[in-house]
mmCIF file with all atom_site columns, C-alpha atoms in Angstrom:
data_model
loop_
_atom_site.group_PDB
_atom_site.id
_atom_site.type_symbol
_atom_site.label_atom_id
_atom_site.label_alt_id
_atom_site.label_comp_id
_atom_site.label_asym_id
_atom_site.label_entity_id
_atom_site.label_seq_id
_atom_site.pdbx_PDB_ins_code
_atom_site.Cartn_x
_atom_site.Cartn_y
_atom_site.Cartn_z
_atom_site.occupancy
_atom_site.B_iso_or_equiv
_atom_site.pdbx_formal_charge
_atom_site.auth_seq_id
_atom_site.auth_comp_id
_atom_site.auth_asym_id
_atom_site.auth_atom_id
_atom_site.pdbx_PDB_model_num
ATOM 1   C CA . UNK A 1 1   ? -3.453  -12.969 9.928   1.00 44.00 ? 276 UNK A CA 1
ATOM 2   C CA . UNK A 1 2   ? -2.972  -11.432 13.436  1.00 46.00 ? 277 UNK A CA 1
ATOM 3   C CA . UNK A 1 3   ? -3.037  -8.041  14.514  1.00 47.00 ? 278 UNK A CA 1
ATOM 4   C CA . UNK A 1 4   ? 0.007   -8.318  16.915  1.00 52.00 ? 279 UNK A CA 1
ATOM 5   C CA . UNK A 1 5   ? 2.356   -9.658  13.629  1.00 75.00 ? 280 UNK A CA 1
ATOM 6   C CA . UNK A 1 6   ? 1.680   -6.252  11.381  1.00 89.00 ? 281 UNK A CA 1
ATOM 7   C CA . UNK A 1 7   ? 4.675   -4.357  11.742  1.00 90.00 ? 282 UNK A CA 1
ATOM 8   C CA . UNK A 1 8   ? 5.459   -0.736  11.765  1.00 91.00 ? 283 UNK A CA 1
ATOM 9   C CA . UNK A 1 9   ? 6.527   -1.177  7.595   1.00 94.00 ? 284 UNK A CA 1
ATOM 10  C CA . UNK A 1 10  ? 3.438   -3.234  6.813   1.00 95.00 ? 285 UNK A CA 1
ATOM 11  C CA . UNK A 1 11  ? 1.244   -0.367  8.571   1.00 95.00 ? 286 UNK A CA 1
ATOM 12  C CA . UNK A 1 12  ? 2.634   2.527   6.847   1.00 95.00 ? 287 UNK A CA 1
ATOM 13  C CA . UNK A 1 13  ? 2.222   0.787   3.458   1.00 96.00 ? 288 UNK A CA 1
ATOM 14  C CA . UNK A 1 14  ? -1.414  -0.376  4.345   1.00 96.00 ? 289 UNK A CA 1
ATOM 15  C CA . UNK A 1 15  ? -2.359  3.547   5.768   1.00 96.00 ? 290 UNK A CA 1
ATOM 16  C CA . UNK A 1 16  ? -0.756  5.032   2.168   1.00 96.00 ? 291 UNK A CA 1
ATOM 17  C CA . UNK A 1 17  ? -2.375  2.722   0.019   1.00 97.00 ? 292 UNK A CA 1
ATOM 18  C CA . UNK A 1 18  ? -5.773  4.002   1.710   1.00 96.00 ? 293 UNK A CA 1
ATOM 19  C CA . UNK A 1 19  ? -4.509  7.355   1.710   1.00 95.00 ? 294 UNK A CA 1
ATOM 20  C CA . UNK A 1 20  ? -4.348  6.329   -2.216  1.00 93.00 ? 295 UNK A CA 1
ATOM 21  C CA . UNK A 1 21  ? -0.627  5.733   -3.367  1.00 90.00 ? 296 UNK A CA 1
ATOM 22  C CA . UNK A 1 22  ? -1.567  3.037   -5.154  1.00 94.00 ? 297 UNK A CA 1
ATOM 23  C CA . UNK A 1 23  ? 1.485   1.409   -6.523  1.00 93.00 ? 298 UNK A CA 1
ATOM 24  C CA . UNK A 1 24  ? 4.710   0.370   -5.736  1.00 93.00 ? 299 UNK A CA 1
ATOM 25  C CA . UNK A 1 25  ? 6.722   3.721   -6.137  1.00 93.00 ? 300 UNK A CA 1
ATOM 26  C CA . UNK A 1 26  ? 4.233   6.252   -4.939  1.00 95.00 ? 301 UNK A CA 1
ATOM 27  C CA . UNK A 1 27  ? 4.578   4.242   -1.541  1.00 96.00 ? 302 UNK A CA 1
ATOM 28  C CA . UNK A 1 28  ? 7.868   4.170   -1.802  1.00 96.00 ? 303 UNK A CA 1
ATOM 29  C CA . UNK A 1 29  ? 7.682   8.625   -2.241  1.00 94.00 ? 304 UNK A CA 1
ATOM 30  C CA . UNK A 1 30  ? 4.816   8.623   -0.007  1.00 93.00 ? 305 UNK A CA 1
ATOM 31  C CA . UNK A 1 31  ? 6.315   6.811   3.341   1.00 93.00 ? 306 UNK A CA 1
ATOM 32  C CA . UNK A 1 32  ? 10.647  7.219   1.990   1.00 94.00 ? 307 UNK A CA 1
ATOM 33  C CA . UNK A 1 33  ? 10.845  3.736   2.200   1.00 95.00 ? 308 UNK A CA 1
ATOM 34  C CA . UNK A 1 34  ? 13.565  2.128   0.426   1.00 96.00 ? 309 UNK A CA 1
ATOM 35  C CA . UNK A 1 35  ? 12.063  -0.327  -2.655  1.00 95.00 ? 310 UNK A CA 1
ATOM 36  C CA . UNK A 1 36  ? 14.044  -3.471  -1.380  1.00 96.00 ? 311 UNK A CA 1
ATOM 37  C CA . UNK A 1 37  ? 11.956  -2.647  1.987   1.00 96.00 ? 312 UNK A CA 1
ATOM 38  C CA . UNK A 1 38  ? 8.391   -1.441  0.233   1.00 96.00 ? 313 UNK A CA 1
ATOM 39  C CA . UNK A 1 39  ? 8.019   -4.475  -2.779  1.00 96.00 ? 314 UNK A CA 1
ATOM 40  C CA . UNK A 1 40  ? 8.930   -7.334  -0.631  1.00 97.00 ? 315 UNK A CA 1
ATOM 41  C CA . UNK A 1 41  ? 6.571   -6.173  1.892   1.00 96.00 ? 316 UNK A CA 1
ATOM 42  C CA . UNK A 1 42  ? 3.755   -5.560  -0.524  1.00 97.00 ? 317 UNK A CA 1
ATOM 43  C CA . UNK A 1 43  ? 4.507   -9.185  -1.550  1.00 97.00 ? 318 UNK A CA 1
ATOM 44  C CA . UNK A 1 44  ? 4.257   -10.102 1.597   1.00 96.00 ? 319 UNK A CA 1
ATOM 45  C CA . UNK A 1 45  ? 0.940   -8.283  2.056   1.00 97.00 ? 320 UNK A CA 1
ATOM 46  C CA . UNK A 1 46  ? -0.352  -9.498  -0.492  1.00 97.00 ? 321 UNK A CA 1
ATOM 47  C CA . UNK A 1 47  ? 0.138   -13.083 -0.122  1.00 97.00 ? 322 UNK A CA 1
ATOM 48  C CA . UNK A 1 48  ? -1.317  -12.693 3.402   1.00 96.00 ? 323 UNK A CA 1
ATOM 49  C CA . UNK A 1 49  ? -5.005  -11.450 1.857   1.00 97.00 ? 324 UNK A CA 1
ATOM 50  C CA . UNK A 1 50  ? -4.839  -7.888  3.053   1.00 98.00 ? 325 UNK A CA 1
ATOM 51  C CA . UNK A 1 51  ? -3.929  -6.365  -0.477  1.00 98.00 ? 326 UNK A CA 1
ATOM 52  C CA . UNK A 1 52  ? -4.561  -6.919  -4.276  1.00 98.00 ? 327 UNK A CA 1
ATOM 53  C CA . UNK A 1 53  ? -3.051  -5.979  -6.852  1.00 97.00 ? 328 UNK A CA 1
ATOM 54  C CA . UNK A 1 54  ? -3.896  -5.032  -10.732 1.00 96.00 ? 329 UNK A CA 1
ATOM 55  C CA . UNK A 1 55  ? -1.925  -4.660  -13.508 1.00 96.00 ? 330 UNK A CA 1
ATOM 56  C CA . UNK A 1 56  ? -2.336  -1.892  -16.173 1.00 95.00 ? 331 UNK A CA 1
ATOM 57  C CA . UNK A 1 57  ? -2.656  -2.327  -19.357 1.00 95.00 ? 332 UNK A CA 1
ATOM 58  C CA . UNK A 1 58  ? -0.382  -1.994  -21.523 1.00 96.00 ? 333 UNK A CA 1
ATOM 59  C CA . UNK A 1 59  ? -2.197  0.701   -23.651 1.00 96.00 ? 334 UNK A CA 1
ATOM 60  C CA . UNK A 1 60  ? -1.553  3.386   -21.078 1.00 95.00 ? 335 UNK A CA 1
ATOM 61  C CA . UNK A 1 61  ? 2.037   2.689   -20.012 1.00 95.00 ? 336 UNK A CA 1
ATOM 62  C CA . UNK A 1 62  ? 2.869   2.816   -24.093 1.00 96.00 ? 337 UNK A CA 1
ATOM 63  C CA . UNK A 1 63  ? 0.929   6.487   -24.088 1.00 96.00 ? 338 UNK A CA 1
ATOM 64  C CA . UNK A 1 64  ? 2.111   7.533   -21.171 1.00 96.00 ? 339 UNK A CA 1
ATOM 65  C CA . UNK A 1 65  ? 5.378   5.911   -22.331 1.00 97.00 ? 340 UNK A CA 1
ATOM 66  C CA . UNK A 1 66  ? 6.809   4.012   -19.414 1.00 95.00 ? 341 UNK A CA 1
ATOM 67  C CA . UNK A 1 67  ? 6.686   0.821   -18.086 1.00 94.00 ? 342 UNK A CA 1
ATOM 68  C CA . UNK A 1 68  ? 3.028   -0.318  -16.948 1.00 95.00 ? 343 UNK A CA 1
ATOM 69  C CA . UNK A 1 69  ? 2.300   -0.468  -13.078 1.00 95.00 ? 344 UNK A CA 1
ATOM 70  C CA . UNK A 1 70  ? 1.122   -2.737  -10.889 1.00 96.00 ? 345 UNK A CA 1
ATOM 71  C CA . UNK A 1 71  ? -1.786  -0.908  -9.048  1.00 96.00 ? 346 UNK A CA 1
ATOM 72  C CA . UNK A 1 72  ? -3.289  -2.011  -5.473  1.00 97.00 ? 347 UNK A CA 1
ATOM 73  C CA . UNK A 1 73  ? -5.944  -1.537  -2.924  1.00 97.00 ? 348 UNK A CA 1
ATOM 74  C CA . UNK A 1 74  ? -6.452  -2.841  0.187   1.00 97.00 ? 349 UNK A CA 1
ATOM 75  C CA . UNK A 1 75  ? -8.627  -5.920  0.964   1.00 97.00 ? 350 UNK A CA 1
ATOM 76  C CA . UNK A 1 76  ? -11.790 -5.955  3.330   1.00 97.00 ? 351 UNK A CA 1
ATOM 77  C CA . UNK A 1 77  ? -9.742  -7.953  5.441   1.00 97.00 ? 352 UNK A CA 1
ATOM 78  C CA . UNK A 1 78  ? -6.695  -4.924  4.828   1.00 97.00 ? 353 UNK A CA 1
ATOM 79  C CA . UNK A 1 79  ? -8.781  -2.214  5.826   1.00 96.00 ? 354 UNK A CA 1
ATOM 80  C CA . UNK A 1 80  ? -9.760  -4.345  9.153   1.00 96.00 ? 355 UNK A CA 1
ATOM 81  C CA . UNK A 1 81  ? -5.973  -4.600  9.544   1.00 96.00 ? 356 UNK A CA 1
ATOM 82  C CA . UNK A 1 82  ? -5.205  -0.854  9.009   1.00 95.00 ? 357 UNK A CA 1
ATOM 83  C CA . UNK A 1 83  ? -8.244  0.076   11.087  1.00 94.00 ? 358 UNK A CA 1
ATOM 84  C CA . UNK A 1 84  ? -6.803  -2.361  14.342  1.00 94.00 ? 359 UNK A CA 1
ATOM 85  C CA . UNK A 1 85  ? -3.291  -1.297  13.740  1.00 93.00 ? 360 UNK A CA 1
ATOM 86  C CA . UNK A 1 86  ? -3.668  2.107   13.702  1.00 93.00 ? 361 UNK A CA 1
ATOM 87  C CA . UNK A 1 87  ? -4.566  1.829   17.428  1.00 91.00 ? 362 UNK A CA 1
ATOM 88  C CA . UNK A 1 88  ? -1.497  0.590   18.388  1.00 87.00 ? 363 UNK A CA 1
ATOM 89  C CA . UNK A 1 89  ? 0.348   3.299   15.852  1.00 88.00 ? 364 UNK A CA 1
ATOM 90  C CA . UNK A 1 90  ? -2.225  6.809   16.099  1.00 89.00 ? 365 UNK A CA 1
ATOM 91  C CA . UNK A 1 91  ? 0.750   8.372   14.619  1.00 92.00 ? 366 UNK A CA 1
ATOM 92  C CA . UNK A 1 92  ? 0.728   6.761   11.300  1.00 93.00 ? 367 UNK A CA 1
ATOM 93  C CA . UNK A 1 93  ? -2.654  8.669   10.549  1.00 91.00 ? 368 UNK A CA 1
ATOM 94  C CA . UNK A 1 94  ? -1.049  12.227  11.350  1.00 90.00 ? 369 UNK A CA 1
ATOM 95  C CA . UNK A 1 95  ? 1.953   11.037  9.002   1.00 90.00 ? 370 UNK A CA 1
ATOM 96  C CA . UNK A 1 96  ? -0.392  9.434   6.389   1.00 91.00 ? 371 UNK A CA 1
ATOM 97  C CA . UNK A 1 97  ? -3.135  11.367  6.881   1.00 89.00 ? 372 UNK A CA 1
ATOM 98  C CA . UNK A 1 98  ? -5.911  9.772   4.094   1.00 84.00 ? 373 UNK A CA 1
ATOM 99  C CA . UNK A 1 99  ? -8.132  12.523  1.793   1.00 78.00 ? 374 UNK A CA 1
ATOM 100 C CA . UNK A 1 100 ? -10.963 14.117  3.241   1.00 66.00 ? 375 UNK A CA 1
ATOM 101 C CA . UNK A 1 101 ? -14.020 12.674  3.380   1.00 53.00 ? 376 UNK A CA 1
ATOM 102 C CA . UNK A 1 102 ? -12.104 8.867   3.256   1.00 54.00 ? 377 UNK A CA 1
ATOM 103 C CA . UNK A 1 103 ? -12.404 6.697   6.143   1.00 52.00 ? 378 UNK A CA 1
#
């Protein structure tokens, strides 16, 4: 996926996942974006190979008395796309900082 096609929303979501918000609701909390924006965007990012997902074990969700979470991570391509798009949207790193020691 060429960098020029990444929207500001997609950049926010990629940075949020990179910063450690690894399931949909936490991305929504971090970015302030509504579910109707976050989940379709995450499906597109996954379809385009920039993020990958994995459902947590049902036993973990049962123990915490909640539905299972789908956890996301950046792919190698997603990290490259994020690095590229941060050159276009440099304030995203200030809005959603990556924890110290991670780049």
